[in-house]
PDB file of C-alpha atoms in Angstrom:
ATOM      1  CA  MET A 602      76.761 142.803  -9.876  1.00 91.00           C
ATOM      2  CA  ILE A 603      76.538 141.288  -6.377  1.00 97.00           C
ATOM      3  CA  ARG A 604      75.668 143.657  -3.566  1.00 98.00           C
ATOM      4  CA  CYS A 605      77.222 142.940  -0.170  1.00 98.00           C
ATOM      5  CA  ILE A 606      77.451 144.274   3.355  1.00 98.00           C
ATOM      6  CA  PHE A 607      80.842 143.968   4.995  1.00 98.00           C
ATOM      7  CA  MET A 608      81.296 143.028   8.652  1.00 98.00           C
ATOM      8  CA  GLY A 609      84.832 143.306  10.007  1.00 97.00           C
ATOM      9  CA  THR A 610      86.982 145.263  12.433  1.00 95.00           C
ATOM     10  CA  PRO A 611      90.799 144.889  12.678  1.00 95.00           C
ATOM     11  CA  ALA A 612      93.620 145.311  10.185  1.00 96.00           C
ATOM     12  CA  PHE A 613      93.280 141.663   9.140  1.00 97.00           C
ATOM     13  CA  ALA A 614      89.941 142.525   7.518  1.00 98.00           C
ATOM     14  CA  LEU A 615      91.292 145.420   5.439  1.00 97.00           C
ATOM     15  CA  PRO A 616      92.686 143.490   2.437  1.00 98.00           C
ATOM     16  CA  THR A 617      89.353 141.753   1.937  1.00 98.00           C
ATOM     17  CA  LEU A 618      87.435 145.029   2.111  1.00 98.00           C
ATOM     18  CA  THR A 619      89.920 146.600  -0.281  1.00 98.00           C
ATOM     19  CA  ALA A 620      89.518 143.682  -2.698  1.00 98.00           C
ATOM     20  CA  LEU A 621      85.733 144.044  -2.576  1.00 98.00           C
ATOM     21  CA  PHE A 622      85.980 147.772  -3.340  1.00 97.00           C
ATOM     22  CA  ALA A 623      88.285 147.011  -6.287  1.00 97.00           C
ATOM     23  CA  SER A 624      86.158 144.297  -7.877  1.00 98.00           C
ATOM     24  CA  PRO A 625      83.919 145.489 -10.754  1.00 97.00           C
ATOM     25  CA  ALA A 626      81.571 142.569  -9.984  1.00 97.00           C
ATOM     26  CA  ILE A 627      80.870 143.612  -6.386  1.00 98.00           C
ATOM     27  CA  GLU A 628      79.255 146.617  -4.735  1.00 98.00           C
ATOM     28  CA  VAL A 629      79.764 147.233  -1.009  1.00 98.00           C
ATOM     29  CA  THR A 630      76.580 148.871   0.218  1.00 97.00           C
ATOM     30  CA  GLY A 631      77.437 149.270   3.905  1.00 98.00           C
ATOM     31  CA  VAL A 632      79.975 148.380   6.577  1.00 98.00           C
ATOM     32  CA  LEU A 633      79.228 147.137  10.079  1.00 98.00           C
ATOM     33  CA  THR A 634      82.123 147.279  12.539  1.00 97.00           C
ATOM     34  CA  GLN A 635      82.874 147.471  16.256  1.00 96.00           C
ATOM     35  CA  PRO A 636      82.609 150.820  18.098  1.00 95.00           C
ATOM     36  CA  ASP A 637      85.575 153.107  18.571  1.00 88.00           C
ATOM     37  CA  ARG A 638      87.688 151.948  21.530  1.00 88.00           C
ATOM     38  CA  PRO A 639      90.399 153.531  23.721  1.00 85.00           C
ATOM     39  CA  ALA A 640      93.846 152.694  22.389  1.00 80.00           C
ATOM     40  CA  GLY A 641      97.489 153.606  22.980  1.00 72.00           C
ATOM     41  CA  ARG A 642      99.125 155.014  26.073  1.00 70.00           C
ATOM     42  CA  GLY A 643      96.786 157.998  26.083  1.00 72.00           C
ATOM     43  CA  LYS A 644      93.681 155.739  25.791  1.00 79.00           C
ATOM     44  CA  LYS A 645      92.334 157.989  23.053  1.00 83.00           C
ATOM     45  CA  GLN A 646      89.115 156.876  21.382  1.00 86.00           C
ATOM     46  CA  THR A 647      90.284 155.240  18.165  1.00 89.00           C
ATOM     47  CA  PRO A 648      88.159 154.029  15.210  1.00 93.00           C
ATOM     48  CA  PRO A 649      88.661 150.471  13.918  1.00 92.00           C
ATOM     49  CA  PRO A 650      90.815 150.232  10.765  1.00 92.00           C
ATOM     50  CA  VAL A 651      87.764 149.078   8.778  1.00 95.00           C
ATOM     51  CA  LYS A 652      85.841 152.210   9.671  1.00 95.00           C
ATOM     52  CA  GLU A 653      88.640 154.516   8.589  1.00 92.00           C
ATOM     53  CA  ILE A 654      88.929 153.087   5.078  1.00 93.00           C
ATOM     54  CA  SER A 655      85.123 152.925   4.689  1.00 94.00           C
ATOM     55  CA  LEU A 656      84.694 156.605   5.458  1.00 90.00           C
ATOM     56  CA  THR A 657      87.215 157.493   2.753  1.00 93.00           C
ATOM     57  CA  LYS A 658      84.921 155.639   0.320  1.00 93.00           C
ATOM     58  CA  ARG A 659      81.835 157.412   1.734  1.00 93.00           C
ATOM     59  CA  ILE A 660      80.304 154.094   2.665  1.00 95.00           C
ATOM     60  CA  ASP A 661      77.504 153.946   5.254  1.00 95.00           C
ATOM     61  CA  VAL A 662      79.013 152.662   8.542  1.00 97.00           C
ATOM     62  CA  LEU A 663      77.215 151.286  11.588  1.00 97.00           C
ATOM     63  CA  GLN A 664      78.986 150.595  14.917  1.00 97.00           C
ATOM     64  CA  PRO A 665      76.569 148.938  17.341  1.00 97.00           C
ATOM     65  CA  GLU A 666      77.656 147.869  20.835  1.00 96.00           C
ATOM     66  CA  SER A 667      75.839 144.614  20.196  1.00 96.00           C
ATOM     67  CA  LEU A 668      74.424 142.856  17.131  1.00 97.00           C
ATOM     68  CA  LYS A 669      71.202 142.544  19.162  1.00 95.00           C
ATOM     69  CA  ASP A 670      70.756 146.318  19.221  1.00 96.00           C
ATOM     70  CA  PRO A 671      67.341 147.176  17.695  1.00 96.00           C
ATOM     71  CA  GLU A 672      68.879 149.410  15.035  1.00 97.00           C
ATOM     72  CA  VAL A 673      70.956 146.610  13.480  1.00 98.00           C
ATOM     73  CA  LEU A 674      68.408 144.540  11.542  1.00 97.00           C
ATOM     74  CA  PRO A 675      66.541 147.519  10.016  1.00 97.00           C
ATOM     75  CA  TRP A 676      69.883 149.054   8.962  1.00 98.00           C
ATOM     76  CA  LEU A 677      70.984 145.789   7.356  1.00 98.00           C
ATOM     77  CA  ALA A 678      67.657 145.401   5.571  1.00 97.00           C
ATOM     78  CA  ARG A 679      67.897 148.916   4.118  1.00 97.00           C
ATOM     79  CA  GLN A 680      71.153 147.958   2.373  1.00 97.00           C
ATOM     80  CA  ASN A 681      69.167 145.649   0.051  1.00 97.00           C
ATOM     81  CA  ALA A 682      72.213 143.364  -0.197  1.00 98.00           C
ATOM     82  CA  ASP A 683      72.620 139.897  -1.702  1.00 98.00           C
ATOM     83  CA  CYS A 684      75.009 138.688   0.978  1.00 98.00           C
ATOM     84  CA  ILE A 685      77.003 139.668   4.046  1.00 98.00           C
ATOM     85  CA  VAL A 686      80.783 139.179   4.110  1.00 98.00           C
ATOM     86  CA  VAL A 687      82.211 138.568   7.590  1.00 98.00           C
ATOM     87  CA  VAL A 688      85.957 138.844   8.279  1.00 98.00           C
ATOM     88  CA  ALA A 689      87.194 139.084  11.896  1.00 97.00           C
ATOM     89  CA  TYR A 690      84.166 141.083  13.061  1.00 96.00           C
ATOM     90  CA  GLY A 691      84.742 140.207  16.706  1.00 91.00           C
ATOM     91  CA  GLY A 692      81.410 138.660  17.753  1.00 91.00           C
ATOM     92  CA  PHE A 693      79.005 135.816  17.065  1.00 93.00           C
ATOM     93  CA  VAL A 694      76.591 136.514  14.218  1.00 97.00           C
ATOM     94  CA  PRO A 695      73.013 135.587  15.231  1.00 96.00           C
ATOM     95  CA  LYS A 696      70.568 133.620  13.075  1.00 97.00           C
ATOM     96  CA  ALA A 697      68.419 136.656  12.231  1.00 97.00           C
ATOM     97  CA  ILE A 698      71.431 138.252  10.491  1.00 98.00           C
ATOM     98  CA  ARG A 699      72.675 135.010   8.890  1.00 98.00           C
ATOM     99  CA  ASN A 700      69.270 134.497   7.263  1.00 97.00           C
ATOM    100  CA  LEU A 701      68.675 138.086   6.209  1.00 97.00           C
ATOM    101  CA  THR A 702      70.129 138.064   2.681  1.00 98.00           C
ATOM    102  CA  PRO A 703      69.548 135.638  -0.226  1.00 98.00           C
ATOM    103  CA  PHE A 704      73.101 134.225  -0.111  1.00 98.00           C
ATOM    104  CA  GLY A 705      73.557 134.395   3.642  1.00 98.00           C
ATOM    105  CA  CYS A 706      76.786 135.280   5.432  1.00 98.00           C
ATOM    106  CA  ILE A 707      80.122 134.406   3.756  1.00 98.00           C
ATOM    107  CA  ASN A 708      83.055 134.168   6.110  1.00 98.00           C
ATOM    108  CA  LEU A 709      86.829 134.183   5.629  1.00 98.00           C
ATOM    109  CA  HIS A 710      88.536 132.004   8.247  1.00 98.00           C
ATOM    110  CA  PRO A 711      92.362 131.735   8.375  1.00 98.00           C
ATOM    111  CA  SER A 712      92.769 127.992   8.743  1.00 98.00           C
ATOM    112  CA  LEU A 713      92.051 124.811   6.824  1.00 98.00           C
ATOM    113  CA  LEU A 714      88.759 123.952   8.500  1.00 98.00           C
ATOM    114  CA  PRO A 715      87.784 121.895  10.403  1.00 98.00           C
ATOM    115  CA  ARG A 716      91.272 122.285  11.884  1.00 98.00           C
ATOM    116  CA  TYR A 717      91.418 125.328  14.148  1.00 98.00           C
ATOM    117  CA  ARG A 718      87.868 126.450  14.702  1.00 98.00           C
ATOM    118  CA  GLY A 719      87.808 129.392  17.060  1.00 96.00           C
ATOM    119  CA  ALA A 720      89.256 132.802  17.840  1.00 95.00           C
ATOM    120  CA  ALA A 721      93.013 132.213  17.381  1.00 97.00           C
ATOM    121  CA  PRO A 722      93.602 129.795  14.477  1.00 98.00           C
ATOM    122  CA  MET A 723      96.867 131.291  13.191  1.00 98.00           C
ATOM    123  CA  GLN A 724      98.427 131.534  16.619  1.00 98.00           C
ATOM    124  CA  TRP A 725      97.570 127.922  17.510  1.00 98.00           C
ATOM    125  CA  ALA A 726      98.894 126.661  14.151  1.00 98.00           C
ATOM    126  CA  ILE A 727     102.313 128.138  14.953  1.00 98.00           C
ATOM    127  CA  LEU A 728     102.179 127.141  18.621  1.00 98.00           C
ATOM    128  CA  ASN A 729     101.552 123.539  17.584  1.00 98.00           C
ATOM    129  CA  GLY A 730     104.444 123.542  15.129  1.00 98.00           C
ATOM    130  CA  ASP A 731     102.318 123.160  11.956  1.00 98.00           C
ATOM    131  CA  THR A 732     104.117 123.765   8.689  1.00 98.00           C
ATOM    132  CA  VAL A 733     100.957 124.259   6.566  1.00 98.00           C
ATOM    133  CA  THR A 734      97.777 126.263   7.147  1.00 98.00           C
ATOM    134  CA  GLY A 735      95.588 128.309   4.824  1.00 98.00           C
ATOM    135  CA  ASN A 736      92.317 130.138   4.275  1.00 98.00           C
ATOM    136  CA  SER A 737      88.784 128.839   4.116  1.00 98.00           C
ATOM    137  CA  THR A 738      85.672 130.577   2.860  1.00 98.00           C
ATOM    138  CA  MET A 739      82.407 129.242   4.221  1.00 98.00           C
ATOM    139  CA  TYR A 740      78.767 129.953   4.932  1.00 98.00           C
ATOM    140  CA  LEU A 741      78.227 130.960   8.547  1.00 98.00           C
ATOM    141  CA  ALA A 742      76.098 128.477  10.474  1.00 97.00           C
ATOM    142  CA  ALA A 743      74.781 128.025  14.012  1.00 95.00           C
ATOM    143  CA  GLY A 744      78.081 126.828  15.535  1.00 93.00           C
ATOM    144  CA  TRP A 745      81.564 128.315  15.756  1.00 92.00           C
ATOM    145  CA  ASP A 746      83.212 127.997  12.335  1.00 96.00           C
ATOM    146  CA  ASP A 747      81.250 124.854  11.421  1.00 97.00           C
ATOM    147  CA  GLY A 748      79.493 126.045   8.273  1.00 98.00           C
ATOM    148  CA  ASP A 749      79.656 124.529   4.804  1.00 98.00           C
ATOM    149  CA  LEU A 750      82.912 125.211   2.970  1.00 98.00           C
ATOM    150  CA  ILE A 751      83.192 127.066  -0.325  1.00 98.00           C
ATOM    151  CA  TYR A 752      86.922 127.233  -1.113  1.00 98.00           C
ATOM    152  CA  GLN A 753      90.169 126.452   0.667  1.00 98.00           C
ATOM    153  CA  GLU A 754      93.695 127.559  -0.186  1.00 98.00           C
ATOM    154  CA  LYS A 755      96.855 126.237   1.478  1.00 98.00           C
ATOM    155  CA  GLU A 756      99.687 128.426   2.753  1.00 98.00           C
ATOM    156  CA  SER A 757     103.054 127.261   4.079  1.00 98.00           C
ATOM    157  CA  ILE A 758     104.134 128.361   7.553  1.00 98.00           C
ATOM    158  CA  LEU A 759     107.775 129.323   7.116  1.00 98.00           C
ATOM    159  CA  PRO A 760     110.370 128.502   9.772  1.00 96.00           C
ATOM    160  CA  ASP A 761     110.846 132.202  10.578  1.00 94.00           C
ATOM    161  CA  ASP A 762     107.178 133.156  10.435  1.00 98.00           C
ATOM    162  CA  ASP A 763     105.572 134.669  13.478  1.00 98.00           C
ATOM    163  CA  TYR A 764     101.883 135.381  13.994  1.00 98.00           C
ATOM    164  CA  GLY A 765     102.297 138.867  12.474  1.00 98.00           C
ATOM    165  CA  SER A 766     103.930 137.774   9.212  1.00 98.00           C
ATOM    166  CA  LEU A 767     101.601 134.813   8.720  1.00 98.00           C
ATOM    167  CA  SER A 768      98.534 136.948   9.437  1.00 98.00           C
ATOM    168  CA  GLU A 769      99.627 139.540   6.869  1.00 98.00           C
ATOM    169  CA  ARG A 770     100.009 136.937   4.099  1.00 98.00           C
ATOM    170  CA  LEU A 771      96.742 135.166   4.826  1.00 98.00           C
ATOM    171  CA  ALA A 772      94.865 138.475   5.030  1.00 98.00           C
ATOM    172  CA  HIS A 773      96.028 139.540   1.554  1.00 97.00           C
ATOM    173  CA  LYS A 774      95.392 136.148  -0.037  1.00 98.00           C
ATOM    174  CA  GLY A 775      92.056 135.875   1.700  1.00 98.00           C
ATOM    175  CA  GLY A 776      90.724 138.957  -0.046  1.00 98.00           C
ATOM    176  CA  ALA A 777      91.101 137.323  -3.456  1.00 98.00           C
ATOM    177  CA  LEU A 778      89.507 134.117  -2.173  1.00 98.00           C
ATOM    178  CA  ILE A 779      86.459 136.018  -0.902  1.00 98.00           C
ATOM    179  CA  VAL A 780      86.046 137.796  -4.252  1.00 98.00           C
ATOM    180  CA  LYS A 781      86.230 134.469  -6.125  1.00 98.00           C
ATOM    181  CA  SER A 782      83.691 132.970  -3.715  1.00 98.00           C
ATOM    182  CA  LEU A 783      81.187 135.810  -4.202  1.00 98.00           C
ATOM    183  CA  VAL A 784      81.536 135.859  -7.980  1.00 98.00           C
ATOM    184  CA  ASP A 785      80.984 132.092  -8.193  1.00 98.00           C
ATOM    185  CA  ILE A 786      78.093 132.179  -5.732  1.00 98.00           C
ATOM    186  CA  ALA A 787      76.358 134.786  -7.899  1.00 97.00           C
ATOM    187  CA  ALA A 788      77.011 132.657 -10.983  1.00 97.00           C
ATOM    188  CA  GLY A 789      75.682 129.531  -9.277  1.00 97.00           C
ATOM    189  CA  THR A 790      78.958 127.646  -9.703  1.00 98.00           C
ATOM    190  CA  ALA A 791      80.385 127.831  -6.159  1.00 98.00           C
ATOM    191  CA  PRO A 792      80.689 124.518  -4.310  1.00 98.00           C
ATOM    192  CA  ARG A 793      79.031 123.974  -0.935  1.00 98.00           C
ATOM    193  CA  VAL A 794      80.739 121.196   1.000  1.00 98.00           C
ATOM    194  CA  PRO A 795      79.779 120.162   4.568  1.00 98.00           C
ATOM    195  CA  GLN A 796      82.768 120.069   6.898  1.00 98.00           C
ATOM    196  CA  PRO A 797      83.986 116.583   7.900  1.00 95.00           C
ATOM    197  CA  HIS A 798      83.356 115.406  11.430  1.00 93.00           C
ATOM    198  CA  GLU A 799      86.916 114.108  11.702  1.00 95.00           C
ATOM    199  CA  GLY A 800      89.964 116.307  12.252  1.00 96.00           C
ATOM    200  CA  ILE A 801      88.244 118.999  14.276  1.00 97.00           C
ATOM    201  CA  VAL A 802      90.743 121.049  16.312  1.00 97.00           C
ATOM    202  CA  MET A 803      89.670 124.005  18.428  1.00 97.00           C
ATOM    203  CA  ALA A 804      91.657 127.253  18.661  1.00 97.00           C
ATOM    204  CA  PRO A 805      90.307 129.193  21.648  1.00 96.00           C
ATOM    205  CA  MET A 806      91.374 132.667  22.644  1.00 96.00           C
ATOM    206  CA  ILE A 807      94.735 132.625  24.411  1.00 97.00           C
ATOM    207  CA  SER A 808      94.777 133.577  28.073  1.00 97.00           C
ATOM    208  CA  ASN A 809      97.410 135.729  29.721  1.00 96.00           C
ATOM    209  CA  GLU A 810      98.813 132.808  31.713  1.00 94.00           C
ATOM    210  CA  GLN A 811      99.192 130.756  28.511  1.00 97.00           C
ATOM    211  CA  CYS A 812     101.537 133.468  27.247  1.00 98.00           C
ATOM    212  CA  ARG A 813     104.079 132.761  29.966  1.00 98.00           C
ATOM    213  CA  ILE A 814     107.150 130.862  28.771  1.00 98.00           C
ATOM    214  CA  ASP A 815     107.744 127.480  30.403  1.00 98.00           C
ATOM    215  CA  TRP A 816     111.502 127.047  30.218  1.00 98.00           C
ATOM    216  CA  SER A 817     111.233 123.338  31.080  1.00 97.00           C
ATOM    217  CA  GLN A 818     109.714 122.728  27.678  1.00 98.00           C
ATOM    218  CA  PRO A 819     111.816 121.591  24.690  1.00 97.00           C
ATOM    219  CA  CYS A 820     113.616 124.319  22.752  1.00 98.00           C
ATOM    220  CA  GLN A 821     111.378 123.892  19.676  1.00 98.00           C
ATOM    221  CA  THR A 822     108.265 124.299  21.794  1.00 98.00           C
ATOM    222  CA  ILE A 823     109.574 127.511  23.328  1.00 98.00           C
ATOM    223  CA  PHE A 824     110.659 128.817  19.926  1.00 98.00           C
ATOM    224  CA  ASN A 825     107.178 128.152  18.502  1.00 98.00           C
ATOM    225  CA  HIS A 826     105.575 129.659  21.597  1.00 98.00           C
ATOM    226  CA  VAL A 827     107.360 132.978  21.120  1.00 98.00           C
ATOM    227  CA  ARG A 828     106.725 133.298  17.394  1.00 98.00           C
ATOM    228  CA  GLY A 829     103.103 132.136  17.694  1.00 98.00           C
ATOM    229  CA  LEU A 830     102.353 134.950  20.139  1.00 98.00           C
ATOM    230  CA  THR A 831     104.333 137.732  18.381  1.00 98.00           C
ATOM    231  CA  PRO A 832     103.350 140.533  18.123  1.00 97.00           C
ATOM    232  CA  ILE A 833     100.179 139.925  20.145  1.00 96.00           C
ATOM    233  CA  PRO A 834      99.349 138.989  22.795  1.00 97.00           C
ATOM    234  CA  GLY A 835     103.089 138.435  23.385  1.00 98.00           C
ATOM    235  CA  ALA A 836     105.070 135.689  25.100  1.00 98.00           C
ATOM    236  CA  PHE A 837     106.585 136.750  28.415  1.00 98.00           C
ATOM    237  CA  THR A 838     108.879 135.638  31.217  1.00 98.00           C
ATOM    238  CA  MET A 839     109.681 137.020  34.650  1.00 98.00           C
ATOM    239  CA  TYR A 840     113.127 138.082  35.849  1.00 96.00           C
ATOM    240  CA  GLY A 841     112.458 138.538  39.531  1.00 95.00           C
ATOM    241  CA  ASP A 842     109.649 141.088  39.646  1.00 95.00           C
ATOM    242  CA  GLU A 843     110.353 142.344  36.124  1.00 95.00           C
ATOM    243  CA  ARG A 844     108.182 141.193  33.241  1.00 97.00           C
ATOM    244  CA  TRP A 845     109.970 140.729  29.941  1.00 97.00           C
ATOM    245  CA  LYS A 846     108.015 140.392  26.715  1.00 98.00           C
ATOM    246  CA  ILE A 847     110.040 138.120  24.429  1.00 98.00           C
ATOM    247  CA  SER A 848     109.528 138.650  20.687  1.00 98.00           C
ATOM    248  CA  LYS A 849     112.361 136.697  19.022  1.00 98.00           C
ATOM    249  CA  THR A 850     114.493 133.706  19.987  1.00 98.00           C
ATOM    250  CA  GLU A 851     116.885 131.252  18.414  1.00 97.00           C
ATOM    251  CA  ILE A 852     117.595 127.598  19.180  1.00 97.00           C
ATOM    252  CA  LEU A 853     121.292 126.925  19.811  1.00 96.00           C
ATOM    253  CA  LYS A 854     122.718 123.558  18.919  1.00 89.00           C
ATOM    254  CA  GLN A 855     124.191 122.813  22.315  1.00 88.00           C
ATOM    255  CA  ALA A 856     123.173 120.720  25.295  1.00 90.00           C
ATOM    256  CA  SER A 857     122.620 121.946  28.819  1.00 89.00           C
ATOM    257  CA  GLU A 858     122.172 120.086  32.078  1.00 89.00           C
ATOM    258  CA  THR A 859     121.494 123.309  33.976  1.00 95.00           C
ATOM    259  CA  GLU A 860     118.102 123.892  35.562  1.00 97.00           C
ATOM    260  CA  PRO A 861     115.670 125.252  32.931  1.00 97.00           C
ATOM    261  CA  GLY A 862     115.253 129.010  33.032  1.00 98.00           C
ATOM    262  CA  THR A 863     118.780 129.646  34.266  1.00 97.00           C
ATOM    263  CA  ILE A 864     120.625 132.478  32.491  1.00 96.00           C
ATOM    264  CA  LEU A 865     123.757 130.744  31.252  1.00 95.00           C
ATOM    265  CA  THR A 866     125.714 133.661  29.863  1.00 90.00           C
ATOM    266  CA  THR A 867     125.561 137.219  28.597  1.00 88.00           C
ATOM    267  CA  GLU A 868     128.909 136.980  26.793  1.00 86.00           C
ATOM    268  CA  PHE A 869     129.158 138.673  23.395  1.00 83.00           C
ATOM    269  CA  ASN A 870     125.989 140.700  24.202  1.00 87.00           C
ATOM    270  CA  THR A 871     123.737 137.637  24.091  1.00 89.00           C
ATOM    271  CA  ILE A 872     121.262 136.244  26.592  1.00 96.00           C
ATOM    272  CA  ARG A 873     121.380 132.461  26.623  1.00 97.00           C
ATOM    273  CA  VAL A 874     118.918 130.501  28.741  1.00 97.00           C
ATOM    274  CA  ALA A 875     118.761 126.827  29.670  1.00 97.00           C
ATOM    275  CA  ALA A 876     115.645 125.051  28.330  1.00 97.00           C
ATOM    276  CA  GLY A 877     114.253 121.571  28.789  1.00 96.00           C
ATOM    277  CA  ASP A 878     116.501 119.947  26.196  1.00 95.00           C
ATOM    278  CA  GLY A 879     119.084 122.576  25.275  1.00 96.00           C
ATOM    279  CA  VAL A 880     119.731 126.293  25.082  1.00 97.00           C
ATOM    280  CA  ILE A 881     117.602 129.186  23.801  1.00 98.00           C
ATOM    281  CA  GLU A 882     119.049 132.580  22.911  1.00 97.00           C
ATOM    282  CA  ILE A 883     116.835 135.621  23.440  1.00 97.00           C
ATOM    283  CA  LEU A 884     117.285 137.960  20.458  1.00 97.00           C
ATOM    284  CA  GLU A 885     114.609 140.597  21.118  1.00 97.00           C
ATOM    285  CA  LEU A 886     112.779 141.589  24.287  1.00 97.00           C
ATOM    286  CA  GLN A 887     110.708 144.380  25.735  1.00 97.00           C
ATOM    287  CA  PRO A 888     111.137 145.048  29.449  1.00 94.00           C
ATOM    288  CA  ALA A 889     108.065 146.460  31.215  1.00 91.00           C
ATOM    289  CA  GLY A 890     107.599 150.133  30.498  1.00 89.00           C
ATOM    290  CA  LYS A 891     110.257 150.225  27.756  1.00 93.00           C
ATOM    291  CA  ARG A 892     110.434 149.801  24.009  1.00 95.00           C
ATOM    292  CA  LYS A 893     111.220 146.565  22.226  1.00 96.00           C
ATOM    293  CA  MET A 894     114.979 146.173  21.715  1.00 96.00           C
ATOM    294  CA  ALA A 895     117.705 143.803  20.674  1.00 96.00           C
ATOM    295  CA  ALA A 896     119.269 141.807  23.493  1.00 95.00           C
ATOM    296  CA  ALA A 897     122.595 143.556  22.872  1.00 93.00           C
ATOM    297  CA  ASP A 898     120.981 146.981  23.394  1.00 94.00           C
ATOM    298  CA  PHE A 899     119.273 145.810  26.559  1.00 94.00           C
ATOM    299  CA  LEU A 900     122.499 144.447  28.031  1.00 93.00           C
ATOM    300  CA  ARG A 901     124.297 147.802  27.595  1.00 89.00           C
ATOM    301  CA  GLY A 902     122.230 149.167  30.471  1.00 79.00           C
ATOM    302  CA  VAL A 903     122.357 146.086  32.692  1.00 82.00           C
ATOM    303  CA  ARG A 904     125.043 144.825  35.024  1.00 74.00           C
ATOM    304  CA  ASP A 905     125.465 141.284  36.312  1.00 81.00           C
ATOM    305  CA  LEU A 906     122.472 139.688  34.636  1.00 90.00           C
ATOM    306  CA  THR A 907     122.418 136.361  36.446  1.00 92.00           C
ATOM    307  CA  GLY A 908     119.891 134.086  38.040  1.00 94.00           C
ATOM    308  CA  LYS A 909     116.780 132.509  36.647  1.00 96.00           C
ATOM    309  CA  LEU A 910     113.822 133.364  34.438  1.00 97.00           C
ATOM    310  CA  SER A 911     110.405 132.025  35.359  1.00 96.00           C
TER     311      SER A 911
END
């Protein structure tokens, strides 16, 4: 039996925590997650998904504002764990925590390291038009996502994948990969492979301005931009002073010599826009202050949709 502490916060971490609970070879002794935060339109204090499932299992939960809080190390030490599993915790894990347990900190990272080190690996993989990504398990080290690798597992990025669908698949497959890693670490059979120095690609957090659609880009770039940022943080465009969040598009096989961003037509309840090398059709959008809707539903309440998106 290997005893572990789990560190994680969002929904992406849930399948791994669930897999750890289900494994007869693993005991979860405690869970460390981010504090409750305001969420939703009412800004109600909301617990992280990881906290909610942990409380149903009557697991000891700690929610420090910072990993440097004086209560953190004594709490971790009291768990008497063999390792710490880290999945999307939401903060850098300091050396004192990485060195606390015999097997260190084992991390699930949703990319094929060293490609896409950083906060947004799945989003950047889609943004860059990759067709393959995957999961890596590794030992946390001093740098961002640069620790020794344990296992890697490839996953295809499908043409209609967006960030949400890819994240869901990698989250579920990652849980099994973490369990395999822990079992083999305990048995002394797990590999430990330093990451290569070649092929390093960074995947930093995406800024709000990077979410804005540049209609002068090629159609494929715009298509990847939208699906790589759906559902969060969301690609957007401006129609005058109105902000539209765009969640689904399609590339049309037709040329256009019109200035990029120009709304070409709303015939047949479609919104077709000139891009850098062709035409993009907006299939789903969310105008500011409204729900997400199909373009056809949006157009029922709009007259004379003309002009340019920016």
